Coordinates of C-alpha atoms and ligand atoms in Angstrom, one line a residue:
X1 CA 8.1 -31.6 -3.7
X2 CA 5.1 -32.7 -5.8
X3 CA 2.6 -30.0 -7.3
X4 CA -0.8 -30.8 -8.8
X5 CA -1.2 -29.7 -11.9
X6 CA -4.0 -27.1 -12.3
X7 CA -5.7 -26.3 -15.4
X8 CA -6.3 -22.5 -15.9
X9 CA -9.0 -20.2 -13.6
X10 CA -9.0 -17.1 -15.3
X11 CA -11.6 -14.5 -14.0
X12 CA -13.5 -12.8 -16.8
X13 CA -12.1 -9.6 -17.6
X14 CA -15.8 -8.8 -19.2
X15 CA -17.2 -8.1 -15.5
X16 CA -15.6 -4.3 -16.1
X17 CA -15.8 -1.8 -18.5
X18 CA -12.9 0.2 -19.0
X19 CA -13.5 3.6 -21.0
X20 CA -10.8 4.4 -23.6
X21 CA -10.3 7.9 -21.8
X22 CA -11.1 9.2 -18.7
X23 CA -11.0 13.2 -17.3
X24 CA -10.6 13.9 -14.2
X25 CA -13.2 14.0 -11.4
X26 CA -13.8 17.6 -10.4
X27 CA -16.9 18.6 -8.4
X28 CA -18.8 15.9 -8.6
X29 CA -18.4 14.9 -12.8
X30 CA -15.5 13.9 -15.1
X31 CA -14.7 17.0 -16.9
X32 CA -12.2 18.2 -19.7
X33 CA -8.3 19.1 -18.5
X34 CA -7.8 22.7 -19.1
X35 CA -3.5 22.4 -20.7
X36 CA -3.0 19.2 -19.5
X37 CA -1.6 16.0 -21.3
X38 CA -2.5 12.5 -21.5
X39 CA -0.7 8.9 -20.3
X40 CA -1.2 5.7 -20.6
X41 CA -2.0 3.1 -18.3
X42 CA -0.7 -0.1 -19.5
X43 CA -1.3 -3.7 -17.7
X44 CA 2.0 -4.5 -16.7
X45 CA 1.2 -8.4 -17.0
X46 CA 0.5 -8.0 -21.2
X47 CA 1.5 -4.4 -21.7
X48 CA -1.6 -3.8 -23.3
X49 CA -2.7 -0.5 -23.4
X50 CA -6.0 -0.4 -20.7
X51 CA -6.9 3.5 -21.2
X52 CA -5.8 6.5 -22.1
X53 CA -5.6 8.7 -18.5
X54 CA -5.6 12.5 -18.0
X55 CA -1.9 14.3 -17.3
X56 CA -3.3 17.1 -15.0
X57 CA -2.9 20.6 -15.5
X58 CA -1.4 23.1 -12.4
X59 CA -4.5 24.5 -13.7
X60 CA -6.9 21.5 -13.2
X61 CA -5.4 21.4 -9.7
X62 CA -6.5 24.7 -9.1
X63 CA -9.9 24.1 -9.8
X64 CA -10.1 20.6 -7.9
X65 CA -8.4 22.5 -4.3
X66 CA -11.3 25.1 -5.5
X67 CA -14.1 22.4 -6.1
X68 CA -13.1 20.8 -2.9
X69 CA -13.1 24.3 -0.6
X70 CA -16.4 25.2 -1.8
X71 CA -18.0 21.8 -0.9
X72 CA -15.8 22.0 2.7
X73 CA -17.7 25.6 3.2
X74 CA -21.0 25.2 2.0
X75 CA -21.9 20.9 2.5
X76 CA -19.8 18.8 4.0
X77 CA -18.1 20.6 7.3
X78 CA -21.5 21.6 8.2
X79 CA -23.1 18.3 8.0
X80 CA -23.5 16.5 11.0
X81 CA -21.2 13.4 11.8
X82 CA -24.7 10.9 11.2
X83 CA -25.4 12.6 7.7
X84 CA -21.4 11.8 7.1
X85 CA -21.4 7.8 8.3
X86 CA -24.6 7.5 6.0
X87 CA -22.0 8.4 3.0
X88 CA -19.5 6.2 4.4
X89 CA -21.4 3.4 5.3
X90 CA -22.9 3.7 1.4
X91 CA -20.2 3.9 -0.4
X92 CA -19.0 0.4 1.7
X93 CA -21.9 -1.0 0.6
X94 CA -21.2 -0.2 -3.2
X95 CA -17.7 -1.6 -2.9
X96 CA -19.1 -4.7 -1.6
X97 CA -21.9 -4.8 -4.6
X98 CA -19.1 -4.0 -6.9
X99 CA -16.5 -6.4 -5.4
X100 CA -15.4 -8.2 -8.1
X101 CA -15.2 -5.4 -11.0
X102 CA -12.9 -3.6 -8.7
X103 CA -10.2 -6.7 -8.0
X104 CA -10.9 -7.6 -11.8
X105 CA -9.4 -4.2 -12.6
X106 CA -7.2 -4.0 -9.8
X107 CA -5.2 -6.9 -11.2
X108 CA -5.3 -5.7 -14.6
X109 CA -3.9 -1.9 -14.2
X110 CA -1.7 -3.0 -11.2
X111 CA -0.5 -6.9 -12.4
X112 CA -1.4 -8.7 -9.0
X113 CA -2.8 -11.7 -8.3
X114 CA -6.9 -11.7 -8.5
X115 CA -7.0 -13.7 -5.4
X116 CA -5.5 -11.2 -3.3
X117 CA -7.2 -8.1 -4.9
X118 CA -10.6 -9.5 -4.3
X119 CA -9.6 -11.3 -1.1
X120 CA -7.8 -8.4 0.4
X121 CA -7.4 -5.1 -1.4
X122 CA -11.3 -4.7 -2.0
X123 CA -12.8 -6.1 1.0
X124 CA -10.4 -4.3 2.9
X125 CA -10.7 -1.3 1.3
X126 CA -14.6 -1.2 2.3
X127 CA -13.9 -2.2 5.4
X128 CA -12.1 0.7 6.0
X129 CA -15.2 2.4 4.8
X130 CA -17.3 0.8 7.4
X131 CA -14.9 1.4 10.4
X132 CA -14.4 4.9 9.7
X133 CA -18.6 5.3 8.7
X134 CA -19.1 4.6 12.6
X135 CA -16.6 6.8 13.8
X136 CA -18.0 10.3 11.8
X137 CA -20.9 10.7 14.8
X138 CA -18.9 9.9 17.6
X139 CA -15.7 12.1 17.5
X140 CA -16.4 13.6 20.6
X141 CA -16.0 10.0 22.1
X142 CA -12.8 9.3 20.4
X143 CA -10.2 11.0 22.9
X144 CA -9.1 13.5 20.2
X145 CA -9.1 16.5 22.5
X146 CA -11.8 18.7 23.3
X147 CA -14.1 20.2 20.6
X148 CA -12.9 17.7 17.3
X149 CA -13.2 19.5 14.4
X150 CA -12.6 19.0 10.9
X151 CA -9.0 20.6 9.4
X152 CA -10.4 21.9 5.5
X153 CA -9.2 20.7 2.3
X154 CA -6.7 17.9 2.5
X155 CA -3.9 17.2 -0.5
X156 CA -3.6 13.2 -0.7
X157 CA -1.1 11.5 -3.0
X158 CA -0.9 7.5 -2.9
X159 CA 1.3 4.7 -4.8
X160 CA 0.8 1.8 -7.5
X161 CA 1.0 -1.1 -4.8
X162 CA -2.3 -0.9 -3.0
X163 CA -3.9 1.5 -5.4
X164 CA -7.3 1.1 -4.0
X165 CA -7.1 0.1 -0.5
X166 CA -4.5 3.5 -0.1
X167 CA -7.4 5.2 -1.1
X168 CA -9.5 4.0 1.2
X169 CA -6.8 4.7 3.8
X170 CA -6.6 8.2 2.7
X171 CA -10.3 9.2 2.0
X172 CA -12.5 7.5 4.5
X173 CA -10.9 8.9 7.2
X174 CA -10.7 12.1 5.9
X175 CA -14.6 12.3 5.0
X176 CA -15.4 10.8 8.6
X177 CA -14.1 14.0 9.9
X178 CA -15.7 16.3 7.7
X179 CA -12.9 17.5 5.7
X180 CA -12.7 17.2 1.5
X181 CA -10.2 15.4 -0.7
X182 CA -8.0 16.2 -4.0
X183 CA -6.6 12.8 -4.7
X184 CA -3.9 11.9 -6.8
X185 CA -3.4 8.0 -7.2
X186 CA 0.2 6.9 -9.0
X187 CA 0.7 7.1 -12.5
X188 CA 0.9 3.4 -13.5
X189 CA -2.4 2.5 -11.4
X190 CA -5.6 5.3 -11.9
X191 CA -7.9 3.2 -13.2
X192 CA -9.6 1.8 -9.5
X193 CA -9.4 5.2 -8.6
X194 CA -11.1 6.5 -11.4
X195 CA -14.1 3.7 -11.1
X196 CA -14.0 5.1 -7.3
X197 CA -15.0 8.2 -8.8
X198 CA -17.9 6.7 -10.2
X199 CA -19.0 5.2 -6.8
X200 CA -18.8 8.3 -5.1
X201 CA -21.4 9.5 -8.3
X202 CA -23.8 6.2 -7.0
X203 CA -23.3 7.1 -3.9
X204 CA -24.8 10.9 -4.8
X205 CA -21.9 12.2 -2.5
X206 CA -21.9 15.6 -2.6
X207 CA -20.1 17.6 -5.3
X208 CA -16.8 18.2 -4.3
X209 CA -16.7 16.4 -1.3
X210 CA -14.0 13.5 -3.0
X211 CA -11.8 15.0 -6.5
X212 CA -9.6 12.8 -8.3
X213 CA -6.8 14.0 -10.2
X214 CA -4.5 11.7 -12.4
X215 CA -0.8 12.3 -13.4
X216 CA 2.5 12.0 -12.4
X217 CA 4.7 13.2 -9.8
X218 CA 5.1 17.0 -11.4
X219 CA 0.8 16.6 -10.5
X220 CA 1.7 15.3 -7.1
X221 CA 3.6 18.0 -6.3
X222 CA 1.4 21.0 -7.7
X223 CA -1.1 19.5 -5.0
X224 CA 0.8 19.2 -2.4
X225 CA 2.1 22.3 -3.1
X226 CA -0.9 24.1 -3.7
X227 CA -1.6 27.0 -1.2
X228 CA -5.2 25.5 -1.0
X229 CA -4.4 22.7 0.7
X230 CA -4.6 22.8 4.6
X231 CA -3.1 18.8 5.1
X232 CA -1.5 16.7 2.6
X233 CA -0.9 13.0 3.5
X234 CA 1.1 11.0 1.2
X235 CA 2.2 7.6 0.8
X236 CA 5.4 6.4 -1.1
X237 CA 8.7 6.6 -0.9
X238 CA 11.5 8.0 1.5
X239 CA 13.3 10.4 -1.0
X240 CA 9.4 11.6 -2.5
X241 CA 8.2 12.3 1.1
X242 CA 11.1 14.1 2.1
X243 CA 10.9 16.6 -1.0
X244 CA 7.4 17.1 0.1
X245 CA 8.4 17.4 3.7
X246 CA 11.0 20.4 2.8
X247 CA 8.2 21.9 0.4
X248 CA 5.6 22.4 3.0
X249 CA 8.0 23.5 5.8
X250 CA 7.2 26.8 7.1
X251 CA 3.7 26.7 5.6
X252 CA 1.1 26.3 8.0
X253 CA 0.0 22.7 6.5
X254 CA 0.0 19.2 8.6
X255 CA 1.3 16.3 6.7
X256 CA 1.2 12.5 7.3
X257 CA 3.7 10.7 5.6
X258 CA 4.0 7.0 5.3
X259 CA 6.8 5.9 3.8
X260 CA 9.6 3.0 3.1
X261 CA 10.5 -0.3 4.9
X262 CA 12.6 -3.1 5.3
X263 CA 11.7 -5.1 7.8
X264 CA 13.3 -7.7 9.5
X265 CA 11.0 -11.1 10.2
X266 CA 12.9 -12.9 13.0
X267 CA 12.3 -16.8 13.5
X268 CA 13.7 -18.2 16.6
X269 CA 15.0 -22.2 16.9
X270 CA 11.6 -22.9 18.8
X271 CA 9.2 -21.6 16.5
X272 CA 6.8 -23.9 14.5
X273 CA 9.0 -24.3 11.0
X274 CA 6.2 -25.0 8.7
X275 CA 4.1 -22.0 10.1
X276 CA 7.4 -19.4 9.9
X277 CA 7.6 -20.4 6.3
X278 CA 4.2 -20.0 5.9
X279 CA 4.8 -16.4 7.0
X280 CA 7.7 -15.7 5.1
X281 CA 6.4 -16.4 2.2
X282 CA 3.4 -14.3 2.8
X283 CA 5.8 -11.4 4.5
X284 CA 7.9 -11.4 0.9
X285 CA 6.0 -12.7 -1.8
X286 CA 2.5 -11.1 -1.2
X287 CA 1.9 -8.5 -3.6
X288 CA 5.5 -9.5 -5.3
X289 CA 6.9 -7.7 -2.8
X290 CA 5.5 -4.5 -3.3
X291 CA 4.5 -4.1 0.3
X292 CA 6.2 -1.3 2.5
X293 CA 5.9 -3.4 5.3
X294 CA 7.3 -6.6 3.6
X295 CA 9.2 -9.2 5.4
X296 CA 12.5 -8.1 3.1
X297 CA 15.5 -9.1 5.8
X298 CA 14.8 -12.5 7.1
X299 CA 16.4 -13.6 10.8
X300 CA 16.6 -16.9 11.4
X301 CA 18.8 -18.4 14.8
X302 CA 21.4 -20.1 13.6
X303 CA 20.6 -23.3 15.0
X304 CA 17.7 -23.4 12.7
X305 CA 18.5 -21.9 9.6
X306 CA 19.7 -24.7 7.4
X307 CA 16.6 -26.4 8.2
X308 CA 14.4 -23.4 7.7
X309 CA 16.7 -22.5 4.3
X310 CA 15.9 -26.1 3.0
X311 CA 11.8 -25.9 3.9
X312 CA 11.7 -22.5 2.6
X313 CA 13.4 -23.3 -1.1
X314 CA 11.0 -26.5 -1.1
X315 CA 7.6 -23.9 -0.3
X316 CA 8.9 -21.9 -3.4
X317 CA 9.1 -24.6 -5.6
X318 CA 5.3 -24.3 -5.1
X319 CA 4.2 -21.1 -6.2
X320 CA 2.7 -20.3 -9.6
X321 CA 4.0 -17.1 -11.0
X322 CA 2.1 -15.9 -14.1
X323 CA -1.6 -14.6 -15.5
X324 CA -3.1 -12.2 -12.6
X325 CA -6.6 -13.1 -13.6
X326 CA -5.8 -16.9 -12.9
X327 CA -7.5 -18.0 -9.9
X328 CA -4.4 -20.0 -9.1
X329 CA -1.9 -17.6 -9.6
X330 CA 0.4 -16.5 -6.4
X331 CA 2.7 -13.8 -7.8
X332 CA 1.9 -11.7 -10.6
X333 CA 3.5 -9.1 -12.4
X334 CA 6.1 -6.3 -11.5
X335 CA 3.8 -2.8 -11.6
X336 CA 6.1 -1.8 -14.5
X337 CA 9.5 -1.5 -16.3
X338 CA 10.9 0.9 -14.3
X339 CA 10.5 -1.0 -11.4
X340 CA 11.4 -4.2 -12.9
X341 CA 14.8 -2.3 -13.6
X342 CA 15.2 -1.1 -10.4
X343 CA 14.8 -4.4 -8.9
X344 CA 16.9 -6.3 -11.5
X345 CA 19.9 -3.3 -10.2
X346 CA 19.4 -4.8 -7.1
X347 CA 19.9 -8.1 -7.3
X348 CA 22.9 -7.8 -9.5
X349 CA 24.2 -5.7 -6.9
X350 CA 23.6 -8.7 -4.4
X351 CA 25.4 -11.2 -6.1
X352 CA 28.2 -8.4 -7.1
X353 CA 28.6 -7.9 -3.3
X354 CA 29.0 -11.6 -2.7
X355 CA 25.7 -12.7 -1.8
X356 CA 23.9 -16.6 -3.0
X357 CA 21.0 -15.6 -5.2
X358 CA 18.6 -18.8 -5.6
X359 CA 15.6 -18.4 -7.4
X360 CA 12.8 -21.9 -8.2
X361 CA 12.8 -23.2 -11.5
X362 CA 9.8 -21.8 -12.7
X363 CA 8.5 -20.5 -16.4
X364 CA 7.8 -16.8 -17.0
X365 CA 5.8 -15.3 -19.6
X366 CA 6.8 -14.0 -22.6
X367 CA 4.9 -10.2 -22.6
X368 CA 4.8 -8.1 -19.6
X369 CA 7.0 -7.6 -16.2
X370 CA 8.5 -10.2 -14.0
X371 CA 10.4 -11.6 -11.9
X372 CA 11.4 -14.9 -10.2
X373 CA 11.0 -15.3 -6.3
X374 CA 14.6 -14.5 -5.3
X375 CA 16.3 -15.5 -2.1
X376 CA 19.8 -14.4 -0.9
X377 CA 21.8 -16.1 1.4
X378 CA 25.3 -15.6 2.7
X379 CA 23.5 -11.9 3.1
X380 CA 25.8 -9.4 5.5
X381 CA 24.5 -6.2 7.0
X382 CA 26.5 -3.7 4.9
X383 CA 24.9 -5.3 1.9
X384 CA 23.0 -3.1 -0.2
X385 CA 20.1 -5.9 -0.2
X386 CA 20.6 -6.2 3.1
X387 CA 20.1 -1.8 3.2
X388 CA 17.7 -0.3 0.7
X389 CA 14.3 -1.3 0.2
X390 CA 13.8 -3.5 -3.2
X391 CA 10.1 -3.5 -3.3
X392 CA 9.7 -6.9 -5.2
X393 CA 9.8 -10.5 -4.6
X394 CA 13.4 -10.7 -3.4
X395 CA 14.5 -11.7 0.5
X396 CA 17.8 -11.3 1.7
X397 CA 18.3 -14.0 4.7
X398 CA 20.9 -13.3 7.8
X399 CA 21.5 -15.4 10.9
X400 CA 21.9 -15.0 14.5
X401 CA 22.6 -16.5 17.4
X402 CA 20.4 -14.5 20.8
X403 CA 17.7 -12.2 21.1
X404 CA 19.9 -9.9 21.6
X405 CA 21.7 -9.8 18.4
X406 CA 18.5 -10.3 16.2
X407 CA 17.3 -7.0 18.1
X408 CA 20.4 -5.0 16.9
X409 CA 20.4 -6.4 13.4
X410 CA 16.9 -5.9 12.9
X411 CA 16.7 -2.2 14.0
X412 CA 20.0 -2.0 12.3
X413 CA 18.1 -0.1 9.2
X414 CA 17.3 4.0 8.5
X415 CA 13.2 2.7 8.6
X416 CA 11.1 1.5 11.4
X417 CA 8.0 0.6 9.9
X418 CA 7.2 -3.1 10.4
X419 CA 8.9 -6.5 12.1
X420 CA 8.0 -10.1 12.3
X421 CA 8.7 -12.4 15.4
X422 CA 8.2 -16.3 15.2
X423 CA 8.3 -18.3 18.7
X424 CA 6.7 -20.1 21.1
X425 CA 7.8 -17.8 23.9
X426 CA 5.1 -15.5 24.6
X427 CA 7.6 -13.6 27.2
X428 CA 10.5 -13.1 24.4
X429 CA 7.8 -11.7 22.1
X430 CA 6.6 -9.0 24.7
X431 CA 10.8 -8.5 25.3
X432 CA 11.3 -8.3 21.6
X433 CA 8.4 -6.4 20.5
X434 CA 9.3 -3.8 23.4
X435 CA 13.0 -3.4 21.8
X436 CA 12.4 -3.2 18.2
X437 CA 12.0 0.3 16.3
X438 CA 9.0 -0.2 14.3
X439 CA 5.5 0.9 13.9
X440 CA 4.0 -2.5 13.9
X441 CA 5.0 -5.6 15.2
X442 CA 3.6 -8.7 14.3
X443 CA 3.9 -12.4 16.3
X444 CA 3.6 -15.9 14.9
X445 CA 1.6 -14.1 11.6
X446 CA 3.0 -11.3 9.3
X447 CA 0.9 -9.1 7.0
X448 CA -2.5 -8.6 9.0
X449 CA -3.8 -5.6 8.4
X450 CA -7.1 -4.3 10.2
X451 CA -9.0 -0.8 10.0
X452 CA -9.4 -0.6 13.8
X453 CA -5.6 -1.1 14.0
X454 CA -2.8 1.8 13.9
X455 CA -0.6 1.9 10.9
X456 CA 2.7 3.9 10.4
X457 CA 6.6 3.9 10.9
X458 CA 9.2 5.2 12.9
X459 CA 12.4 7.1 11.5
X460 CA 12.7 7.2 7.9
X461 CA 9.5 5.2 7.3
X462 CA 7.7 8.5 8.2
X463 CA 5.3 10.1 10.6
X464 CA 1.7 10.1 11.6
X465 CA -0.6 7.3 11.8
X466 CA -3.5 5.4 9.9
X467 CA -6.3 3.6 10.9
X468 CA -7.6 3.3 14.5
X469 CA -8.8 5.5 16.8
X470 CA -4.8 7.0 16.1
X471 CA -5.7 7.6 12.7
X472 CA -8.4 9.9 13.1
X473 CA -6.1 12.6 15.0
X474 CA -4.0 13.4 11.8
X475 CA -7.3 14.7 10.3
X476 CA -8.6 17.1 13.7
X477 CA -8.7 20.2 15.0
X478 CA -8.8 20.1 18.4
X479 CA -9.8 22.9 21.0
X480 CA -7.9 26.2 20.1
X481 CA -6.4 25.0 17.1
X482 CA -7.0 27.5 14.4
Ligands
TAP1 P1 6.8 7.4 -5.1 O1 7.7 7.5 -6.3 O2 7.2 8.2 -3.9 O3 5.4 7.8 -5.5 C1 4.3 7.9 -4.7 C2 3.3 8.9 -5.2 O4 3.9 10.2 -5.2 C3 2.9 8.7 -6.6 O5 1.5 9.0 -6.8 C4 3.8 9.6 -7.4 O6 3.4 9.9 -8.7 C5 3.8 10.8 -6.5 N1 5.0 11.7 -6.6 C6 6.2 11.5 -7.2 N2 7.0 12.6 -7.0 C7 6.3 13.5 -6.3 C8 6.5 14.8 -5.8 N3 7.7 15.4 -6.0 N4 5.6 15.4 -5.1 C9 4.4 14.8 -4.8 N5 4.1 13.6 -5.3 C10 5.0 12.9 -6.0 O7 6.7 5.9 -4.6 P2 6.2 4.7 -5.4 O8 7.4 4.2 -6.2 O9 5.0 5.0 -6.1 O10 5.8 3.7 -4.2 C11 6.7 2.9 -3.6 C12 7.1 3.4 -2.2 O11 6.0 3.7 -1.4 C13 7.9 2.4 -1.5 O12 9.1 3.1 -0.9 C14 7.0 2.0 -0.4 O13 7.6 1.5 0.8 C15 6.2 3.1 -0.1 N6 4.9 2.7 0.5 C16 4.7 3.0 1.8 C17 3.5 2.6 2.4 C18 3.3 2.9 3.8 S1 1.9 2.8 4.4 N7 4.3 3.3 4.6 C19 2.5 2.0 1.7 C20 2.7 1.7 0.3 C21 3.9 2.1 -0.3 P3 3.8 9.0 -9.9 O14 3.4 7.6 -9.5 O15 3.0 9.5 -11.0 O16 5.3 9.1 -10.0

């Protein structure tokens, strides 16, 4: 297929200032650690050094679960739900004002492409901001149970693939409720996080209210661990969420946990071909692949899949994998080496087990993480690519031949967090969407995501829900609960 040529679109990088440090945000400033280390945070698409990050202390989490009780106490469980939403709703504004600072910096610390950080992570992530800002005076209203009220401090720790929009995810519901925040965002992404710290200083939030703690996982699990902490909600992976899981049992802490996928997309013989591929390639090449609800196994009827196969390869041929700041670029960099290693393992374990690995003839850079758009045919169930969750631009495609079987192969995985059905059929979707095990199922699209809309998995991809009306329960008391 013939591609223009475009020339280069970079964004300018000189919209946002990044500090050489940071500390962490305790109480309402960026203070000093007290034992801790430091990291780097390196773009993964140059491997350039960005800033120099704060390793937290056990003792720095200490006095962030403290910072964040005494503003619970004195401030913010005390304020009424309209003094909240006027926080929310301001710090949605900000977002907005600072829109293209964030998804410059978002591409930069986390390598994807600046079309989707400032076309979906940040206007999401305020979004999520506003939705929540008009829930935090009408809890009563929200069928929570009688009396809604807030639960105390809450322990959150997110990923590297959404870095700000999981934020947003974690804290705005949290704050609509009334409760306060120790946050940990991943290792190889704090810097969005860190310049969210700085909103919530525009935003004269009161100290406490929202603490931001960078580090690793040792930090992530002195925090969720902490006897301070009356919730923790975490998002990541399967084996890191069921650590956490055995950590907190018998402690009198709720947890939300939102974890792995592999998600089948079906596409039946009388679905619209150019539209499915449309949606495949958005279900596994979005965000390279870094998505937990990814469109990883593709089903496609048998009838159709040579066909499908032969539009698909010709689609991929298309996409520009390079510079995240390029206007024009549709996959960007792997978050980092590790992960690039762990996705590499996987593949070779594909085409080890017998698998066709095809990949488009396309130029990567010299410096930094990456990896082709991979596609798998000849896939079988008991495939390891067919099994674990790769997290990165790489689709594994099996056949059937009814409803039926796509059904069983589909919710033949240990998650249940997402699914994709293409057809014309608006009765087979209702039949499908009723049979498959996962937390969201999505017709003729893939990938929408919506604050008003309920988030979360079935099985191994965890428990508890975000966004929605669903969302808010995680983060309530309710009647005699003490
Ligand atoms: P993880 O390795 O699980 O890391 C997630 C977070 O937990 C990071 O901040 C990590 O810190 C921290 N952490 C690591 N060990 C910990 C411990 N023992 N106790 C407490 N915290 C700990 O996952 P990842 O590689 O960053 O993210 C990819 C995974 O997240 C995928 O499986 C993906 O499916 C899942 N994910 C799920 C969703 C939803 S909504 N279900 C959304 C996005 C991602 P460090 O980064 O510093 O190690």
């Amino acid at each position: 297929m013939a591609t223009f040529e475009y020339a280069p679109a970079p964004e300018s990088r000189a919209v946002v200032d990044i500090a050489s440090s940071y500390g962490l945000f305790i109480g309402g400033q960026f203070v000093d650690s007290r034992g801790g280390s430091s990291f780097k945070s390196v773009s993964p698409s140059t491997e350039e050094v960005l800033a120099e990050v704060t390793e937290a202390s056990a003792e720095d989490v200490d006095r962030a679960v403290a910072a964040a009780r005494t503003a619970y106490s004195r401030v913010w469980s005390r304020m009424s739900g309209a003094d909240r939403g006027k926080y929310l709703f301001r710090i949605a504004r900000i977002l907005q004002e600072r829109a293209r600072e964030f998804a410059v910096l978002e591409s930069l610390d986390n390598g994807k492409p600046i079309r989707e950080s400032r076309d979906v992570d940040v206007p999401l992530a305020a979004a999520h901001f506003f939705y929540h800002g008009g829930w935090a005076d009408k809890l009563g209203h929200a069928s929570l149970g009688p009396d809604p009220r807030p639960i105390g401090v809450v322990g959150q720790v997110i990923p590297w693939n959404f870095p700000l929009l999981m934020l947003s995810w974690k804290i705005a519901p949290a704050l609509a409720t009334g409760n306060t925040v120790v946050l940990k965002p991943a290792e190889t992404t704090p810097l969005s996080a860190l310049l969210f710290a700085e909103v919530c200083q525009q935003a004269d939030l009161p100290p406490g209210v929202v603490n931001i703690i960078t580090g690793a996982g040792a930090t992530g699990q002195a925090l969720v661990e902490h006897e301070g902490v009356d919730k923790v909600a975490f998002t990541g992976s399967t084996a890191v969420g069921k650590a956490i899981a055995r950590s907190i049992a018998g402690t009198r802490k709720r947890a939300t946990l939102e974890l792995g996928g592999k998600a089948a997309n079906i596409i039946f013989d009388d679905a619209a071909v150019d539209q499915a591929v449309e949606g495949i390639v958005n279900g596994i090449f979005f965000n390279q692949g870094h998505v937990c609800c990814a469109g990883s196994r593709l089903l496609v009827q048998e009838s159709v899949a040579e066909a499908v196969e032969t539009k698909l390869k010709a689609r991929l041929e298309t996409l520009r994998v390079g510079d995240p700041l390029d206007k024009n670029t549709d996959v960007g960099a792997i978050n980092s080496r590790e992960q690039l290693d762990r996705i590499t393992e996987l593949v070779q374990a594909g085409e080890d087990e017998g698998a066709t690995r095809w990949s488009p003839d396309c130029e990567l850079p010299a410096n930094g993480f990456w990896f082709r758009p991979t596609v798998f045919t000849g896939v079988s169930q008991a495939h390891r690519i067919a099994q674990e969750e790769i997290f990165g631009p790489v689709l594994s495609v099996l056949t059937f031949r009814t409803p039926a079987e796509a059904v069983a192969k589909a919710n033949n995985t240990p998650y249940g967090l997402s699914a994709g059905i293409w057809t014309e059929k608006g009765s087979r979707i209702l039949w499908m969407a009723d049979q498959l095990r996962a937390g969201v199922v999505w017709a003729n699209t893939f990938n929408k995501f919506d604050p008003s809309s309920p988030f979360g998995g079935y099985k191994e991809s965890g428990y508890g829900r975000e966004g929605g009306r669903h969302g808010l329960e995680a983060y309530v008391r309710t009647g005699a609960d003490g």
